[in-house]
């Protein structure tokens, strides 16, 4: 199974950079570059450029499991960091929370846990092998902030 790590959509990132309201209805906050770098949820890189801080609800529905929390985003346009079968470069902490969600965007109980970073790809494969799980969130183990979504990559039949 091929795992795709999906960045925030480019259109959404562009809108936020232009001042569109975040999940709490506020414009993103602009911050100067951080010398330690910030994990951008669009390019999936640690960047040392000016950035935005904003509230993000990475779900399409509003329901009890649709968590909202702070994220970082490059203040200037950056390329989408969506990638397959390799961890995004910005996952530099020792571990992250991995948690499975069903097609209704609700947590599948028993799937959440702290996963050492080198084991994230195999943990995503294990979770996504269950047909009840539609996608996996990778979140900060320290703060529960959303980092990236993992899902099954669509395989095209070329015959």
mmCIF file with all atom_site columns, C-alpha atoms in Angstrom:
data_model
loop_
_atom_site.group_PDB
_atom_site.id
_atom_site.type_symbol
_atom_site.label_atom_id
_atom_site.label_alt_id
_atom_site.label_comp_id
_atom_site.label_asym_id
_atom_site.label_entity_id
_atom_site.label_seq_id
_atom_site.pdbx_PDB_ins_code
_atom_site.Cartn_x
_atom_site.Cartn_y
_atom_site.Cartn_z
_atom_site.occupancy
_atom_site.B_iso_or_equiv
_atom_site.pdbx_formal_charge
_atom_site.auth_seq_id
_atom_site.auth_comp_id
_atom_site.auth_asym_id
_atom_site.auth_atom_id
_atom_site.pdbx_PDB_model_num
ATOM 1   C CA . UNK A 1 1   ? 0.000   0.000  0.000   1.00 0.00 ? 1   UNK A CA 1
ATOM 2   C CA . UNK A 1 2   ? 1.291   3.435  -0.918  1.00 0.00 ? 2   UNK A CA 1
ATOM 3   C CA . UNK A 1 3   ? 0.831   6.118  1.751   1.00 0.00 ? 3   UNK A CA 1
ATOM 4   C CA . UNK A 1 4   ? 0.302   9.735  0.710   1.00 0.00 ? 4   UNK A CA 1
ATOM 5   C CA . UNK A 1 5   ? 1.062   12.512 3.190   1.00 0.00 ? 5   UNK A CA 1
ATOM 6   C CA . UNK A 1 6   ? -1.240  15.357 2.222   1.00 0.00 ? 6   UNK A CA 1
ATOM 7   C CA . UNK A 1 7   ? -0.361  19.005 2.788   1.00 0.00 ? 7   UNK A CA 1
ATOM 8   C CA . UNK A 1 8   ? -2.983  21.676 3.361   1.00 0.00 ? 8   UNK A CA 1
ATOM 9   C CA . UNK A 1 9   ? -4.572  22.519 -0.009  1.00 0.00 ? 9   UNK A CA 1
ATOM 10  C CA . UNK A 1 10  ? -2.739  25.231 -1.962  1.00 0.00 ? 10  UNK A CA 1
ATOM 11  C CA . UNK A 1 11  ? -5.912  27.283 -2.529  1.00 0.00 ? 11  UNK A CA 1
ATOM 12  C CA . UNK A 1 12  ? -6.573  27.289 1.228   1.00 0.00 ? 12  UNK A CA 1
ATOM 13  C CA . UNK A 1 13  ? -2.975  28.313 2.018   1.00 0.00 ? 13  UNK A CA 1
ATOM 14  C CA . UNK A 1 14  ? -3.122  31.129 -0.556  1.00 0.00 ? 14  UNK A CA 1
ATOM 15  C CA . UNK A 1 15  ? -6.401  32.425 0.849   1.00 0.00 ? 15  UNK A CA 1
ATOM 16  C CA . UNK A 1 16  ? -4.956  32.507 4.365   1.00 0.00 ? 16  UNK A CA 1
ATOM 17  C CA . UNK A 1 17  ? -1.886  34.365 3.120   1.00 0.00 ? 17  UNK A CA 1
ATOM 18  C CA . UNK A 1 18  ? -4.235  36.961 1.642   1.00 0.00 ? 18  UNK A CA 1
ATOM 19  C CA . UNK A 1 19  ? -5.940  37.425 5.010   1.00 0.00 ? 19  UNK A CA 1
ATOM 20  C CA . UNK A 1 20  ? -8.850  34.984 4.814   1.00 0.00 ? 20  UNK A CA 1
ATOM 21  C CA . UNK A 1 21  ? -10.171 34.114 8.269   1.00 0.00 ? 21  UNK A CA 1
ATOM 22  C CA . UNK A 1 22  ? -8.871  31.036 10.071  1.00 0.00 ? 22  UNK A CA 1
ATOM 23  C CA . UNK A 1 23  ? -11.046 28.376 11.721  1.00 0.00 ? 23  UNK A CA 1
ATOM 24  C CA . UNK A 1 24  ? -11.847 30.812 14.537  1.00 0.00 ? 24  UNK A CA 1
ATOM 25  C CA . UNK A 1 25  ? -12.848 33.605 12.150  1.00 0.00 ? 25  UNK A CA 1
ATOM 26  C CA . UNK A 1 26  ? -9.685  35.680 12.680  1.00 0.00 ? 26  UNK A CA 1
ATOM 27  C CA . UNK A 1 27  ? -7.022  36.744 10.197  1.00 0.00 ? 27  UNK A CA 1
ATOM 28  C CA . UNK A 1 28  ? -3.781  34.775 10.541  1.00 0.00 ? 28  UNK A CA 1
ATOM 29  C CA . UNK A 1 29  ? -1.099  36.384 12.717  1.00 0.00 ? 29  UNK A CA 1
ATOM 30  C CA . UNK A 1 30  ? 2.113   37.314 10.891  1.00 0.00 ? 30  UNK A CA 1
ATOM 31  C CA . UNK A 1 31  ? 5.391   36.537 12.652  1.00 0.00 ? 31  UNK A CA 1
ATOM 32  C CA . UNK A 1 32  ? 9.035   37.224 11.760  1.00 0.00 ? 32  UNK A CA 1
ATOM 33  C CA . UNK A 1 33  ? 11.324  34.366 10.806  1.00 0.00 ? 33  UNK A CA 1
ATOM 34  C CA . UNK A 1 34  ? 12.199  31.962 13.610  1.00 0.00 ? 34  UNK A CA 1
ATOM 35  C CA . UNK A 1 35  ? 15.894  30.981 13.664  1.00 0.00 ? 35  UNK A CA 1
ATOM 36  C CA . UNK A 1 36  ? 14.938  27.442 14.772  1.00 0.00 ? 36  UNK A CA 1
ATOM 37  C CA . UNK A 1 37  ? 12.456  27.109 11.923  1.00 0.00 ? 37  UNK A CA 1
ATOM 38  C CA . UNK A 1 38  ? 8.739   26.373 11.963  1.00 0.00 ? 38  UNK A CA 1
ATOM 39  C CA . UNK A 1 39  ? 6.922   23.353 10.492  1.00 0.00 ? 39  UNK A CA 1
ATOM 40  C CA . UNK A 1 40  ? 4.873   24.693 7.577   1.00 0.00 ? 40  UNK A CA 1
ATOM 41  C CA . UNK A 1 41  ? 1.721   22.633 6.946   1.00 0.00 ? 41  UNK A CA 1
ATOM 42  C CA . UNK A 1 42  ? 1.798   23.420 3.226   1.00 0.00 ? 42  UNK A CA 1
ATOM 43  C CA . UNK A 1 43  ? 5.388   22.812 2.065   1.00 0.00 ? 43  UNK A CA 1
ATOM 44  C CA . UNK A 1 44  ? 5.909   20.237 4.850   1.00 0.00 ? 44  UNK A CA 1
ATOM 45  C CA . UNK A 1 45  ? 9.371   21.703 5.505   1.00 0.00 ? 45  UNK A CA 1
ATOM 46  C CA . UNK A 1 46  ? 10.935  23.391 8.516   1.00 0.00 ? 46  UNK A CA 1
ATOM 47  C CA . UNK A 1 47  ? 11.343  26.933 7.265   1.00 0.00 ? 47  UNK A CA 1
ATOM 48  C CA . UNK A 1 48  ? 13.255  29.894 8.636   1.00 0.00 ? 48  UNK A CA 1
ATOM 49  C CA . UNK A 1 49  ? 11.147  32.507 6.818   1.00 0.00 ? 49  UNK A CA 1
ATOM 50  C CA . UNK A 1 50  ? 8.394   34.819 8.083   1.00 0.00 ? 50  UNK A CA 1
ATOM 51  C CA . UNK A 1 51  ? 5.318   32.761 8.888   1.00 0.00 ? 51  UNK A CA 1
ATOM 52  C CA . UNK A 1 52  ? 1.652   32.803 9.860   1.00 0.00 ? 52  UNK A CA 1
ATOM 53  C CA . UNK A 1 53  ? 0.093   31.384 13.014  1.00 0.00 ? 53  UNK A CA 1
ATOM 54  C CA . UNK A 1 54  ? -3.572  30.476 12.706  1.00 0.00 ? 54  UNK A CA 1
ATOM 55  C CA . UNK A 1 55  ? -6.315  28.202 13.968  1.00 0.00 ? 55  UNK A CA 1
ATOM 56  C CA . UNK A 1 56  ? -6.894  25.209 11.709  1.00 0.00 ? 56  UNK A CA 1
ATOM 57  C CA . UNK A 1 57  ? -9.704  22.661 11.662  1.00 0.00 ? 57  UNK A CA 1
ATOM 58  C CA . UNK A 1 58  ? -8.470  20.038 9.173   1.00 0.00 ? 58  UNK A CA 1
ATOM 59  C CA . UNK A 1 59  ? -11.933 18.533 8.725   1.00 0.00 ? 59  UNK A CA 1
ATOM 60  C CA . UNK A 1 60  ? -14.802 19.222 6.329   1.00 0.00 ? 60  UNK A CA 1
ATOM 61  C CA . UNK A 1 61  ? -17.488 18.815 8.990   1.00 0.00 ? 61  UNK A CA 1
ATOM 62  C CA . UNK A 1 62  ? -18.263 20.409 12.308  1.00 0.00 ? 62  UNK A CA 1
ATOM 63  C CA . UNK A 1 63  ? -18.785 17.703 14.905  1.00 0.00 ? 63  UNK A CA 1
ATOM 64  C CA . UNK A 1 64  ? -17.318 16.773 18.300  1.00 0.00 ? 64  UNK A CA 1
ATOM 65  C CA . UNK A 1 65  ? -14.226 15.086 16.809  1.00 0.00 ? 65  UNK A CA 1
ATOM 66  C CA . UNK A 1 66  ? -13.344 17.989 14.502  1.00 0.00 ? 66  UNK A CA 1
ATOM 67  C CA . UNK A 1 67  ? -10.470 19.383 16.518  1.00 0.00 ? 67  UNK A CA 1
ATOM 68  C CA . UNK A 1 68  ? -9.242  22.942 15.981  1.00 0.00 ? 68  UNK A CA 1
ATOM 69  C CA . UNK A 1 69  ? -5.757  24.029 16.934  1.00 0.00 ? 69  UNK A CA 1
ATOM 70  C CA . UNK A 1 70  ? -2.838  26.258 16.034  1.00 0.00 ? 70  UNK A CA 1
ATOM 71  C CA . UNK A 1 71  ? -0.627  25.635 13.025  1.00 0.00 ? 71  UNK A CA 1
ATOM 72  C CA . UNK A 1 72  ? 2.189   27.419 11.180  1.00 0.00 ? 72  UNK A CA 1
ATOM 73  C CA . UNK A 1 73  ? 2.272   28.328 7.509   1.00 0.00 ? 73  UNK A CA 1
ATOM 74  C CA . UNK A 1 74  ? 4.948   30.090 5.419   1.00 0.00 ? 74  UNK A CA 1
ATOM 75  C CA . UNK A 1 75  ? 3.873   33.729 5.022   1.00 0.00 ? 75  UNK A CA 1
ATOM 76  C CA . UNK A 1 76  ? 4.916   33.660 1.332   1.00 0.00 ? 76  UNK A CA 1
ATOM 77  C CA . UNK A 1 77  ? 3.868   31.173 -1.331  1.00 0.00 ? 77  UNK A CA 1
ATOM 78  C CA . UNK A 1 78  ? 5.615   27.825 -1.072  1.00 0.00 ? 78  UNK A CA 1
ATOM 79  C CA . UNK A 1 79  ? 5.257   24.614 -3.086  1.00 0.00 ? 79  UNK A CA 1
ATOM 80  C CA . UNK A 1 80  ? 2.976   21.864 -1.828  1.00 0.00 ? 80  UNK A CA 1
ATOM 81  C CA . UNK A 1 81  ? 4.929   19.273 0.106   1.00 0.00 ? 81  UNK A CA 1
ATOM 82  C CA . UNK A 1 82  ? 2.527   16.393 -0.513  1.00 0.00 ? 82  UNK A CA 1
ATOM 83  C CA . UNK A 1 83  ? 4.626   13.224 -0.749  1.00 0.00 ? 83  UNK A CA 1
ATOM 84  C CA . UNK A 1 84  ? 4.253   9.466  -1.047  1.00 0.00 ? 84  UNK A CA 1
ATOM 85  C CA . UNK A 1 85  ? 5.925   6.626  0.849   1.00 0.00 ? 85  UNK A CA 1
ATOM 86  C CA . UNK A 1 86  ? 8.338   8.892  2.679   1.00 0.00 ? 86  UNK A CA 1
ATOM 87  C CA . UNK A 1 87  ? 7.914   11.020 5.756   1.00 0.00 ? 87  UNK A CA 1
ATOM 88  C CA . UNK A 1 88  ? 7.540   14.756 5.247   1.00 0.00 ? 88  UNK A CA 1
ATOM 89  C CA . UNK A 1 89  ? 10.812  16.563 6.016   1.00 0.00 ? 89  UNK A CA 1
ATOM 90  C CA . UNK A 1 90  ? 9.279   18.680 8.767   1.00 0.00 ? 90  UNK A CA 1
ATOM 91  C CA . UNK A 1 91  ? 8.588   15.712 11.068  1.00 0.00 ? 91  UNK A CA 1
ATOM 92  C CA . UNK A 1 92  ? 11.724  16.237 13.145  1.00 0.00 ? 92  UNK A CA 1
ATOM 93  C CA . UNK A 1 93  ? 10.506  15.488 16.681  1.00 0.00 ? 93  UNK A CA 1
ATOM 94  C CA . UNK A 1 94  ? 11.219  12.141 18.328  1.00 0.00 ? 94  UNK A CA 1
ATOM 95  C CA . UNK A 1 95  ? 7.570   11.067 18.206  1.00 0.00 ? 95  UNK A CA 1
ATOM 96  C CA . UNK A 1 96  ? 4.077   12.095 17.128  1.00 0.00 ? 96  UNK A CA 1
ATOM 97  C CA . UNK A 1 97  ? 0.499   11.089 17.825  1.00 0.00 ? 97  UNK A CA 1
ATOM 98  C CA . UNK A 1 98  ? -0.983  8.969  15.043  1.00 0.00 ? 98  UNK A CA 1
ATOM 99  C CA . UNK A 1 99  ? -4.760  8.566  15.037  1.00 0.00 ? 99  UNK A CA 1
ATOM 100 C CA . UNK A 1 100 ? -7.198  6.954  12.602  1.00 0.00 ? 100 UNK A CA 1
ATOM 101 C CA . UNK A 1 101 ? -10.476 8.525  11.462  1.00 0.00 ? 101 UNK A CA 1
ATOM 102 C CA . UNK A 1 102 ? -13.446 7.005  9.658   1.00 0.00 ? 102 UNK A CA 1
ATOM 103 C CA . UNK A 1 103 ? -15.231 8.315  6.549   1.00 0.00 ? 103 UNK A CA 1
ATOM 104 C CA . UNK A 1 104 ? -17.386 10.533 8.787   1.00 0.00 ? 104 UNK A CA 1
ATOM 105 C CA . UNK A 1 105 ? -14.200 12.174 10.121  1.00 0.00 ? 105 UNK A CA 1
ATOM 106 C CA . UNK A 1 106 ? -14.687 10.655 13.556  1.00 0.00 ? 106 UNK A CA 1
ATOM 107 C CA . UNK A 1 107 ? -11.924 9.103  15.624  1.00 0.00 ? 107 UNK A CA 1
ATOM 108 C CA . UNK A 1 108 ? -11.734 5.319  15.392  1.00 0.00 ? 108 UNK A CA 1
ATOM 109 C CA . UNK A 1 109 ? -11.261 4.374  19.035  1.00 0.00 ? 109 UNK A CA 1
ATOM 110 C CA . UNK A 1 110 ? -8.189  2.375  19.880  1.00 0.00 ? 110 UNK A CA 1
ATOM 111 C CA . UNK A 1 111 ? -6.147  3.806  16.979  1.00 0.00 ? 111 UNK A CA 1
ATOM 112 C CA . UNK A 1 112 ? -4.529  6.769  18.698  1.00 0.00 ? 112 UNK A CA 1
ATOM 113 C CA . UNK A 1 113 ? -1.130  6.628  20.282  1.00 0.00 ? 113 UNK A CA 1
ATOM 114 C CA . UNK A 1 114 ? 2.321   8.130  20.436  1.00 0.00 ? 114 UNK A CA 1
ATOM 115 C CA . UNK A 1 115 ? 4.480   6.718  17.637  1.00 0.00 ? 115 UNK A CA 1
ATOM 116 C CA . UNK A 1 116 ? 8.260   7.115  17.367  1.00 0.00 ? 116 UNK A CA 1
ATOM 117 C CA . UNK A 1 117 ? 8.979   9.090  14.196  1.00 0.00 ? 117 UNK A CA 1
ATOM 118 C CA . UNK A 1 118 ? 10.897  6.281  12.407  1.00 0.00 ? 118 UNK A CA 1
ATOM 119 C CA . UNK A 1 119 ? 7.808   4.052  12.815  1.00 0.00 ? 119 UNK A CA 1
ATOM 120 C CA . UNK A 1 120 ? 5.179   6.503  11.494  1.00 0.00 ? 120 UNK A CA 1
ATOM 121 C CA . UNK A 1 121 ? 5.111   5.166  7.933   1.00 0.00 ? 121 UNK A CA 1
ATOM 122 C CA . UNK A 1 122 ? 4.611   1.559  9.053   1.00 0.00 ? 122 UNK A CA 1
ATOM 123 C CA . UNK A 1 123 ? 2.027   2.642  11.656  1.00 0.00 ? 123 UNK A CA 1
ATOM 124 C CA . UNK A 1 124 ? 0.077   4.470  8.932   1.00 0.00 ? 124 UNK A CA 1
ATOM 125 C CA . UNK A 1 125 ? 0.172   1.355  6.743   1.00 0.00 ? 125 UNK A CA 1
ATOM 126 C CA . UNK A 1 126 ? -1.104  -0.771 9.638   1.00 0.00 ? 126 UNK A CA 1
ATOM 127 C CA . UNK A 1 127 ? -3.941  1.654  10.407  1.00 0.00 ? 127 UNK A CA 1
ATOM 128 C CA . UNK A 1 128 ? -4.937  2.146  6.772   1.00 0.00 ? 128 UNK A CA 1
ATOM 129 C CA . UNK A 1 129 ? -5.040  -1.618 6.213   1.00 0.00 ? 129 UNK A CA 1
ATOM 130 C CA . UNK A 1 130 ? -8.278  -1.472 8.234   1.00 0.00 ? 130 UNK A CA 1
ATOM 131 C CA . UNK A 1 131 ? -11.118 -0.547 5.806   1.00 0.00 ? 131 UNK A CA 1
ATOM 132 C CA . UNK A 1 132 ? -12.892 1.287  8.642   1.00 0.00 ? 132 UNK A CA 1
ATOM 133 C CA . UNK A 1 133 ? -10.093 3.882  8.679   1.00 0.00 ? 133 UNK A CA 1
ATOM 134 C CA . UNK A 1 134 ? -10.243 6.499  5.917   1.00 0.00 ? 134 UNK A CA 1
ATOM 135 C CA . UNK A 1 135 ? -7.269  8.632  6.956   1.00 0.00 ? 135 UNK A CA 1
ATOM 136 C CA . UNK A 1 136 ? -4.734  9.175  9.719   1.00 0.00 ? 136 UNK A CA 1
ATOM 137 C CA . UNK A 1 137 ? -3.665  12.392 11.379  1.00 0.00 ? 137 UNK A CA 1
ATOM 138 C CA . UNK A 1 138 ? -0.111  12.919 12.509  1.00 0.00 ? 138 UNK A CA 1
ATOM 139 C CA . UNK A 1 139 ? -0.167  15.372 15.409  1.00 0.00 ? 139 UNK A CA 1
ATOM 140 C CA . UNK A 1 140 ? 2.299   16.818 17.874  1.00 0.00 ? 140 UNK A CA 1
ATOM 141 C CA . UNK A 1 141 ? 2.895   14.421 20.782  1.00 0.00 ? 141 UNK A CA 1
ATOM 142 C CA . UNK A 1 142 ? 3.536   17.430 23.047  1.00 0.00 ? 142 UNK A CA 1
ATOM 143 C CA . UNK A 1 143 ? 0.728   19.781 22.000  1.00 0.00 ? 143 UNK A CA 1
ATOM 144 C CA . UNK A 1 144 ? -1.673  17.736 19.813  1.00 0.00 ? 144 UNK A CA 1
ATOM 145 C CA . UNK A 1 145 ? -1.326  20.267 16.939  1.00 0.00 ? 145 UNK A CA 1
ATOM 146 C CA . UNK A 1 146 ? -2.234  18.893 13.511  1.00 0.00 ? 146 UNK A CA 1
ATOM 147 C CA . UNK A 1 147 ? 0.805   18.331 11.275  1.00 0.00 ? 147 UNK A CA 1
ATOM 148 C CA . UNK A 1 148 ? -0.225  16.270 8.260   1.00 0.00 ? 148 UNK A CA 1
ATOM 149 C CA . UNK A 1 149 ? -2.834  13.825 6.995   1.00 0.00 ? 149 UNK A CA 1
ATOM 150 C CA . UNK A 1 150 ? -1.918  10.353 5.738   1.00 0.00 ? 150 UNK A CA 1
ATOM 151 C CA . UNK A 1 151 ? -4.152  8.401  3.389   1.00 0.00 ? 151 UNK A CA 1
ATOM 152 C CA . UNK A 1 152 ? -4.084  5.592  0.873   1.00 0.00 ? 152 UNK A CA 1
ATOM 153 C CA . UNK A 1 153 ? -2.698  6.802  -2.449  1.00 0.00 ? 153 UNK A CA 1
ATOM 154 C CA . UNK A 1 154 ? -4.967  6.146  -5.401  1.00 0.00 ? 154 UNK A CA 1
ATOM 155 C CA . UNK A 1 155 ? -3.402  3.646  -7.739  1.00 0.00 ? 155 UNK A CA 1
ATOM 156 C CA . UNK A 1 156 ? -4.289  4.233  -11.382 1.00 0.00 ? 156 UNK A CA 1
ATOM 157 C CA . UNK A 1 157 ? -4.873  1.228  -13.595 1.00 0.00 ? 157 UNK A CA 1
ATOM 158 C CA . UNK A 1 158 ? -2.992  1.931  -16.808 1.00 0.00 ? 158 UNK A CA 1
ATOM 159 C CA . UNK A 1 159 ? -4.284  -1.038 -18.781 1.00 0.00 ? 159 UNK A CA 1
#
